[in-house]
Tab-separated table of C-alpha atoms in Angstrom:
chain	number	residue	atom	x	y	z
A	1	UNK	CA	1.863	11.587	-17.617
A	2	UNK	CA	4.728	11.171	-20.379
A	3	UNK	CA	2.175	10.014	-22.958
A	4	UNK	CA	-0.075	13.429	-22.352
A	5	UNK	CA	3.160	15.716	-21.857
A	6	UNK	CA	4.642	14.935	-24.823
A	7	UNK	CA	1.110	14.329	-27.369
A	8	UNK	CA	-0.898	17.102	-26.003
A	9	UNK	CA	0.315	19.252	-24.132
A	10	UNK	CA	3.790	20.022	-26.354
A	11	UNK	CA	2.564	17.972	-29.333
A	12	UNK	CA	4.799	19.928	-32.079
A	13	UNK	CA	2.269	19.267	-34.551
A	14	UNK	CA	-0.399	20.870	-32.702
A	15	UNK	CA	-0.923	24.187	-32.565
A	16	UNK	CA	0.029	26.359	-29.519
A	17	UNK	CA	-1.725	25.615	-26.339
A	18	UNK	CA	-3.449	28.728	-24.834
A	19	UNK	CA	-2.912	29.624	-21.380
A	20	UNK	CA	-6.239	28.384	-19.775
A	21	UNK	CA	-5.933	25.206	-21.328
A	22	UNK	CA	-2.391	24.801	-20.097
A	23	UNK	CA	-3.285	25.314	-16.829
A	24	UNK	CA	-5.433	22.931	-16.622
A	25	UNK	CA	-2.956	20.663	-18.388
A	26	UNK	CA	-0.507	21.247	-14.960
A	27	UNK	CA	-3.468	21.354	-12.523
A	28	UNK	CA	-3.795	17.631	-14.303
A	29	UNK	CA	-0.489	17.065	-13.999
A	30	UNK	CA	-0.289	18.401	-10.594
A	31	UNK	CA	-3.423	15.644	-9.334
A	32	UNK	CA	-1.307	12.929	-11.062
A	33	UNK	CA	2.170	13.399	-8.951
A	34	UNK	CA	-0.472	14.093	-5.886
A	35	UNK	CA	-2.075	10.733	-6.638
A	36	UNK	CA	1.230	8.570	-6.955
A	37	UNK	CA	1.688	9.976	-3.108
A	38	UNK	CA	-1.496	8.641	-2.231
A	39	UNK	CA	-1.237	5.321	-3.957
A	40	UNK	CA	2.298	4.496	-2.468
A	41	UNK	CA	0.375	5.617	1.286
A	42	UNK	CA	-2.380	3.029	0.477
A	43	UNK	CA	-0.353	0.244	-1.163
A	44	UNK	CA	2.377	0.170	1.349
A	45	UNK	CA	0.149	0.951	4.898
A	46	UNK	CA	-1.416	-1.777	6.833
A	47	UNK	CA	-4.920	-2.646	5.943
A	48	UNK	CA	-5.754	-3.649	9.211
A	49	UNK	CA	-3.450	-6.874	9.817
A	50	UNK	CA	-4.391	-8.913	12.932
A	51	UNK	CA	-2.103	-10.310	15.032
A	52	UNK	CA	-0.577	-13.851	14.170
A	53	UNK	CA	-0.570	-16.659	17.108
A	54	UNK	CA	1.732	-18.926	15.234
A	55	UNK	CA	4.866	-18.807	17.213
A	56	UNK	CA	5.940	-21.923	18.119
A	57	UNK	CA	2.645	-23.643	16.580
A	58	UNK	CA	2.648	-26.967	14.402
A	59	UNK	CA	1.137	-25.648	11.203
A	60	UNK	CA	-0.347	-28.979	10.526
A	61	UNK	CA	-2.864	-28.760	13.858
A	62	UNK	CA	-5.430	-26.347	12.621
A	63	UNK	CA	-7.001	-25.578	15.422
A	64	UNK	CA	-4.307	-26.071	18.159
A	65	UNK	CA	-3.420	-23.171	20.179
A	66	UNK	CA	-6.248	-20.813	19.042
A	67	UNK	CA	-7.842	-19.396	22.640
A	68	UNK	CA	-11.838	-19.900	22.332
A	69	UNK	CA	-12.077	-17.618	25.589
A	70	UNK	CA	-11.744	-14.802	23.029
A	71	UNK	CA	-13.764	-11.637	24.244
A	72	UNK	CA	-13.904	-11.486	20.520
A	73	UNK	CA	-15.440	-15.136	20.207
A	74	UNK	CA	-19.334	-15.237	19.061
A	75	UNK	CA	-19.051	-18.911	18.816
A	76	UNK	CA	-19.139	-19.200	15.000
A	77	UNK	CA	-16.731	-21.484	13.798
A	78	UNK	CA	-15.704	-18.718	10.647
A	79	UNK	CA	-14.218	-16.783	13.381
A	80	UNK	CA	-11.554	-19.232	13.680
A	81	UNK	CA	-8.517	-18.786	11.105
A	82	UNK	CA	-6.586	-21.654	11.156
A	83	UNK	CA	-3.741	-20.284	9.604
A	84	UNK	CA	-3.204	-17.519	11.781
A	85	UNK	CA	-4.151	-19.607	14.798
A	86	UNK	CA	-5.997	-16.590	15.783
A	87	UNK	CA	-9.769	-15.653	16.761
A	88	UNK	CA	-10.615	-13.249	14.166
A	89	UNK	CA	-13.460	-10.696	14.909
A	90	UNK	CA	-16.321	-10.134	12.987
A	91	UNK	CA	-16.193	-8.913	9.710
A	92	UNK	CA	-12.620	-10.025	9.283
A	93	UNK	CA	-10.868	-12.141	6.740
A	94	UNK	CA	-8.046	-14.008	6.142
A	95	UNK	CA	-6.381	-13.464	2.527
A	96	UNK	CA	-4.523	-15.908	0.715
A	97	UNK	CA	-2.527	-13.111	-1.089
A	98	UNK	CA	-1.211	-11.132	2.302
A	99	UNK	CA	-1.283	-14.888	4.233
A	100	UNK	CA	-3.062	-12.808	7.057
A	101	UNK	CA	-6.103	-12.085	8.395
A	102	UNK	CA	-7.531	-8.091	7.913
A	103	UNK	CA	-10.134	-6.041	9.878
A	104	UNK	CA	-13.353	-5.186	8.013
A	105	UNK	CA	-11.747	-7.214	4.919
A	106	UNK	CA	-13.201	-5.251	1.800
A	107	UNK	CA	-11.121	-7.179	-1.181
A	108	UNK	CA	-7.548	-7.738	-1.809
A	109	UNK	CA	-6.621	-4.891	-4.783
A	110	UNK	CA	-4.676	-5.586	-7.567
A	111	UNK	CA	-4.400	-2.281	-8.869
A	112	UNK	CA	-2.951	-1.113	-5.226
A	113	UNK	CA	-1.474	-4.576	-4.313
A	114	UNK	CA	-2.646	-4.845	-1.339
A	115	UNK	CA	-5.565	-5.756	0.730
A	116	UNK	CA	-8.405	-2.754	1.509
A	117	UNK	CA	-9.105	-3.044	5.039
A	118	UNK	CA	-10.386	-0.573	8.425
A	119	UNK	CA	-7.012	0.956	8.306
A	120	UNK	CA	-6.498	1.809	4.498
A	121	UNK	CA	-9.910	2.075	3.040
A	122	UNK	CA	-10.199	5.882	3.553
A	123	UNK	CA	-7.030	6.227	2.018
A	124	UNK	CA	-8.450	3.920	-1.059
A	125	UNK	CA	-11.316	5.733	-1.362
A	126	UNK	CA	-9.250	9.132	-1.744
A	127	UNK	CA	-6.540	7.598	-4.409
A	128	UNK	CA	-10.102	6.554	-6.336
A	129	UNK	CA	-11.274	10.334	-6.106
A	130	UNK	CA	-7.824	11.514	-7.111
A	131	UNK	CA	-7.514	8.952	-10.379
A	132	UNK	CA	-10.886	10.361	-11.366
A	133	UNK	CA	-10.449	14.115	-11.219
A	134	UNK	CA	-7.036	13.022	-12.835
A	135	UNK	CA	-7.960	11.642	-15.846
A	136	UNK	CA	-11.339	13.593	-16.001
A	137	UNK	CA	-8.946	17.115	-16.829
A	138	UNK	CA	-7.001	14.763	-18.607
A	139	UNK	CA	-9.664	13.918	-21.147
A	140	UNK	CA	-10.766	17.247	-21.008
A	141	UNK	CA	-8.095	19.683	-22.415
A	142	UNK	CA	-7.676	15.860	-24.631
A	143	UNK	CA	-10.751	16.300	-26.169
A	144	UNK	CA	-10.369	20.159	-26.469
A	145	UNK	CA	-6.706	19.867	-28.305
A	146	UNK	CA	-8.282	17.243	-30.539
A	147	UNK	CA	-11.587	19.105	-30.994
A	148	UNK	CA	-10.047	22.802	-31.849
A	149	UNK	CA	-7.337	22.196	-33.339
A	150	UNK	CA	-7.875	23.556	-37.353
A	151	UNK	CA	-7.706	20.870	-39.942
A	152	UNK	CA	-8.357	20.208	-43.954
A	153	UNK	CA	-9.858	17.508	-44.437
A	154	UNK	CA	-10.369	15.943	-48.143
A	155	UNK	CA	-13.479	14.704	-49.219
A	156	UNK	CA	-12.949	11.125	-48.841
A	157	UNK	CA	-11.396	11.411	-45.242
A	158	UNK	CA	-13.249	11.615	-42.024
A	159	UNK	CA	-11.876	13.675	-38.904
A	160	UNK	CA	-11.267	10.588	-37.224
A	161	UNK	CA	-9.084	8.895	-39.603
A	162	UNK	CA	-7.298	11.833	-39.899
A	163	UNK	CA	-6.771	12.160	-35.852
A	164	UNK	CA	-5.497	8.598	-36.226
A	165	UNK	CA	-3.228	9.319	-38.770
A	166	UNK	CA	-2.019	12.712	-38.016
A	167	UNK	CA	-2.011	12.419	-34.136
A	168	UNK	CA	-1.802	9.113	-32.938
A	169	UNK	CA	-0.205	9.481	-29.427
A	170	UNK	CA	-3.354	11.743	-28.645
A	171	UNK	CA	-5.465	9.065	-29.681
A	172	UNK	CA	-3.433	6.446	-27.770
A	173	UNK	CA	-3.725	8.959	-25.045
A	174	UNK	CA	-7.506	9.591	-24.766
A	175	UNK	CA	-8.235	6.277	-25.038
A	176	UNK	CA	-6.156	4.949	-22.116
A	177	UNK	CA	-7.533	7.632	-20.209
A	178	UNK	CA	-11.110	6.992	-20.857
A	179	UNK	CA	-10.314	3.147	-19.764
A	180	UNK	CA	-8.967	4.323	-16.666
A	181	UNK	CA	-11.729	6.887	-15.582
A	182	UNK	CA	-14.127	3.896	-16.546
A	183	UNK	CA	-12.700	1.311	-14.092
A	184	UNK	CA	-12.310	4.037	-11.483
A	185	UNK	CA	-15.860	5.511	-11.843
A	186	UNK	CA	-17.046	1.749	-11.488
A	187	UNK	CA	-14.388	1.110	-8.549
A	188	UNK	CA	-15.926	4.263	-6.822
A	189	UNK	CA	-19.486	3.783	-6.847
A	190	UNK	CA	-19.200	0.369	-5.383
A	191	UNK	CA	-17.019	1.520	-2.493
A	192	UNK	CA	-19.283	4.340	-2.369
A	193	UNK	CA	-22.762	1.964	-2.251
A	194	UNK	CA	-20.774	-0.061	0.206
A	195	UNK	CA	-20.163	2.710	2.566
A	196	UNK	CA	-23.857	4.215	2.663
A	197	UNK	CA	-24.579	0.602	3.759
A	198	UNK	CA	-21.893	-0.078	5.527
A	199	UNK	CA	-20.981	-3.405	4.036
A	200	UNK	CA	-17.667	-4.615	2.470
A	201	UNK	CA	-17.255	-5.866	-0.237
A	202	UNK	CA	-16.732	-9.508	1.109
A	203	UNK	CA	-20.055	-9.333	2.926
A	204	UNK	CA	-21.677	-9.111	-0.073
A	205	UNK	CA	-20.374	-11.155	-2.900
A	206	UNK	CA	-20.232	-13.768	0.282
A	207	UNK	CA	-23.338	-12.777	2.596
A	208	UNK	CA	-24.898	-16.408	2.271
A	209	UNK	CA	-21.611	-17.756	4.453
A	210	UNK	CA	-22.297	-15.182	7.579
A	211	UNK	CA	-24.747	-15.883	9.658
A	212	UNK	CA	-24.672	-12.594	10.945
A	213	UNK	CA	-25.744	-11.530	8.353
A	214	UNK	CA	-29.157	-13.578	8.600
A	215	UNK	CA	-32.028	-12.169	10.669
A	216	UNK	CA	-34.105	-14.277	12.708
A	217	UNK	CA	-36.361	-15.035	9.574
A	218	UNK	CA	-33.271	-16.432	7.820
A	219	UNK	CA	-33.279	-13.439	5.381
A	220	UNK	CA	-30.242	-11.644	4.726
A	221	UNK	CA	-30.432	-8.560	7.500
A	222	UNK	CA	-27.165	-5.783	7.859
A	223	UNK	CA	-26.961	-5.876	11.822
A	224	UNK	CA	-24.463	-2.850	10.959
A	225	UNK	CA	-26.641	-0.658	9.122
A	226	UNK	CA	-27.643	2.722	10.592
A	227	UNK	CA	-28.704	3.934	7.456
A	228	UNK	CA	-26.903	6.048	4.906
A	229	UNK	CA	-26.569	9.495	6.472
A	230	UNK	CA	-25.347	7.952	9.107
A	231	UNK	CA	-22.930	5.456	7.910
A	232	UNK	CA	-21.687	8.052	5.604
A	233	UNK	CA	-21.106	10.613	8.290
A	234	UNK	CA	-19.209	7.597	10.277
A	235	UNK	CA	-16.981	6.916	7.755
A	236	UNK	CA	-16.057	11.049	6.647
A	237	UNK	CA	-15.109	11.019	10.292
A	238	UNK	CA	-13.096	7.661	11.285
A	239	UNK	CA	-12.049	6.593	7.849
A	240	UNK	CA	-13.124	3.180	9.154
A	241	UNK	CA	-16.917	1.334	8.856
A	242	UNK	CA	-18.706	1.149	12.162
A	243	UNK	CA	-19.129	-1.982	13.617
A	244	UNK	CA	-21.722	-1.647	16.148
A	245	UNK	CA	-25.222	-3.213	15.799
A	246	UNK	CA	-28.061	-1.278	14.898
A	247	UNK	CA	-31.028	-1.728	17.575
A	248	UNK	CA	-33.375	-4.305	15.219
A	249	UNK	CA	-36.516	-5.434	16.050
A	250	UNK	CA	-37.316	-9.308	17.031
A	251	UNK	CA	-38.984	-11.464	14.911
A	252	UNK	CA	-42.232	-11.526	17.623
A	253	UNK	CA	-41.907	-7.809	17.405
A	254	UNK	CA	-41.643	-7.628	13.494
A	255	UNK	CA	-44.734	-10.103	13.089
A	256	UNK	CA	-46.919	-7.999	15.569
């Protein structure tokens, strides 16, 4: 926000911004200070932390003290987190970074510093939305101080040396910018892809380890899937995956 303050908005040796441009300038600005509120809501809330059961517990007995009549217990041995001495439910994860397990585990974020979980990935998913509108006007009235603003150039010089030369905190600028609205572009289409099928991001960088996520063919099968309007339309409205199982077939019933 300093950098495109002080280079393009009230560069001194760029002529005078107009007054649709510098509205756009604050309405950038504006998305920036919005965005820091966002990112301090989603890097200090709770992704979804589950309950320790280590009180009083020898850390050196693994398993010891972890209650296998669960409700949440399937009876796969991944449920149980030997750190937390906790059963875990399905789709959880414990995180080596946090040192606890998190609902619907997604990936632990370094940008946020945190883990994205149930409980914060609406909030993630906003701050992505936010950093892209962000540095999209950003690059915009960028481009358009760069692009409009009257030079001379000589005949051996080209307009980009010159930009280099003569404005080189606008430079700096546009190209941070464009690296950020890269990375968040990227970092929004995945969650996005991940949402219509309502997997996380664990589940499928990892999907070989579940065997829930194995039909009874031994292919890889999304029990959770209720296809993308639907798991779309979930999300908009909890801020959360759902985790109930979609009604699948049986593998008599898929060969007949």
């Amino acid at each position: 926000m300093i950098l495109f303050l002080k280079s393009i908005v009230f560069a001194s040796d760029f002529s005078r911004i107009t007054a649709a441009v510098g509205l756009w300038s604050w309405a950038a600005i504006s998305l920036a200070l919005a965005s820091q509120v966002v990112f301090y809501r989603v890097s200090r809330n709770t992704p979804g932390y589950i309950k320790t059961n280590t009180e009083g517990l020898d850390p050196k007995e693994l398993l010891m003290g972890i209650d296998l009549s669960s409700s949440t217990f399937t009876g796969s041995w991944s449920q149980l987190c030997p750190t937390c001495k906790i059963v875990r439910p399905v789709r959880s994860k414990h995180c080596p970074i946090c040192k606890q397990c998190v609902e619907q585990f997604d990936h632990h974020c370094p940008w946020i510093s945190n883990c994205v979980g149930k409980r914060n990935k609406w909030d993630f998913l906003v701050f992505l939305c936010m950093g892209i509108a962000t540095t999209l006007l950003g690059a915009a009235v960028g481009f358009h101080r760069l692009w409009t603003e009257p030079i001379i150039l000589s005949s051996s010089e080209s307009w980009t040396h010159f930009m280099v030369t003569k404005h080189p905190g606008a430079v700096l600028f546009m190209f941070m910018d464009i690296f950020l609205l890269t990375g968040a572009l990227i970092l929004t289409v995945a969650q996005a892809v991940m949402i219509a099928r309502n997997l996380t991001t664990n589940e499928a960088a990892n999907q070989s380890r579940y065997t829930y996520l194995r039909g009874p063919d031994g292919r890889f099968r999304n029990p959770y899937n209720q296809g993308w309007q639907k798991n779309c339309a979930y999300f908009l409205v909890n801020g959360y995956n759902n985790d109930e199982e979609a009604a699948w077939p049986t593998l008599q019933q898929t060969v007949e």
